[in-house]
CSV table of C-alpha atoms in Angstrom, one decimal:
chain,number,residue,atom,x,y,z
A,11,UNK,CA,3.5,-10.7,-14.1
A,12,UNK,CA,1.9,-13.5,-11.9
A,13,UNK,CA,2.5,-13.7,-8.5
A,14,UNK,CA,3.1,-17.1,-7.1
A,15,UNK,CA,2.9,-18.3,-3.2
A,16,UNK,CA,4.0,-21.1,-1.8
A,17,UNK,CA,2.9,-22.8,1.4
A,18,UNK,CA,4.0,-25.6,3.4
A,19,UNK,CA,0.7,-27.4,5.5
A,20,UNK,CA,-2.5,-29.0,6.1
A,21,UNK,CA,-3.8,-28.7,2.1
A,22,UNK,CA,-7.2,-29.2,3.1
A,23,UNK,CA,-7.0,-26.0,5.8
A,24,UNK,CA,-4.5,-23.5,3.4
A,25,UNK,CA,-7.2,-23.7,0.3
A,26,UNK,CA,-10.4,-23.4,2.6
A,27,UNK,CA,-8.4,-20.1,4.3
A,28,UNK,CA,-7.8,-19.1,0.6
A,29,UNK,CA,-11.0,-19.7,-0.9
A,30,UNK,CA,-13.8,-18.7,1.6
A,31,UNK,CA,-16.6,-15.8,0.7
A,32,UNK,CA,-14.4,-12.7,1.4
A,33,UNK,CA,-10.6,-13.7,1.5
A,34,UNK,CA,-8.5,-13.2,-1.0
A,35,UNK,CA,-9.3,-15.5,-3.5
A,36,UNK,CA,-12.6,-14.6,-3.5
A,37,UNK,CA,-12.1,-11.0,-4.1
A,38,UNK,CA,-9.0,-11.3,-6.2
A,39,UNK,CA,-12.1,-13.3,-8.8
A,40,UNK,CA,-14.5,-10.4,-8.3
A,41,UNK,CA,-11.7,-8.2,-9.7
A,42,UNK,CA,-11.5,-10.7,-12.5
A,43,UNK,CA,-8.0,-12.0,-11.7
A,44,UNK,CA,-6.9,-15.7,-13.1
A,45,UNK,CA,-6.4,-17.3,-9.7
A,46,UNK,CA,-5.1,-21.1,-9.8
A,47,UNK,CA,-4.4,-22.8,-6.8
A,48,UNK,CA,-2.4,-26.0,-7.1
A,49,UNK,CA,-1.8,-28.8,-4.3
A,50,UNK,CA,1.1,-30.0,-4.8
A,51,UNK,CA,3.1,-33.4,-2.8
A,52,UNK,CA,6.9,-31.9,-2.8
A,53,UNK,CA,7.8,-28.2,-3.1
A,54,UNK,CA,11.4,-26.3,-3.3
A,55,UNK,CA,11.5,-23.0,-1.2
A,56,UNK,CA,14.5,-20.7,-1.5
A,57,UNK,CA,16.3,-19.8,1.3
A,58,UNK,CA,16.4,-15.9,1.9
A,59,UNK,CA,19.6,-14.5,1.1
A,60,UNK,CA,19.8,-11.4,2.5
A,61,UNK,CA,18.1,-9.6,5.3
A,62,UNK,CA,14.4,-8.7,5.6
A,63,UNK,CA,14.5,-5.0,5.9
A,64,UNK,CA,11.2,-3.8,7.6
A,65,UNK,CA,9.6,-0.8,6.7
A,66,UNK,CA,6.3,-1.1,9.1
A,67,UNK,CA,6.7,-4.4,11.0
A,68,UNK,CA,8.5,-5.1,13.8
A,69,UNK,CA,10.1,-8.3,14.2
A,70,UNK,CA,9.7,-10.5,17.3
C-alpha cells in the first residue's frame, strides 16, 4: 500500500531535506519506488487517539 506523510512548514526547506543526494527520497528512487511529493496550501491532520506506546524511544 502507499505510504503518505504529511508535514506542516517552510515548503521550500521540507522538499530540499527530502530530495537531496542521499535522503530518503533519493534512495527510496534508486530502489525504484514511485515517490510523489505534493505542496499543498491547507492540510487536515488527525489527532492521535490513543497513546504512543514506545518500543525504543524515550519520550522527553
Amino acid at each position: 500500500p502507499p505510504i503518505e506523510i504529511k508535514a506542516i512548514g517552510n515548503t521550500q526547506t521540507l522538499e530540499s531535506v527530502l530530495n537531496f543526494k542521499g535522503g530518503t527520497v533519493w534512495e527510496m528512487k534508486n530502489l525504484n519506488y514511485q515517490v510523489d511529493i505534493s505542496i499543498l496550501d491547507e492540510i487536515e491532520i488527525q489527532r492521535q487517539i490513543k497513546l504512543i506506546e514506545f518500543r525504543y524511544a524515550q519520550p522527553y
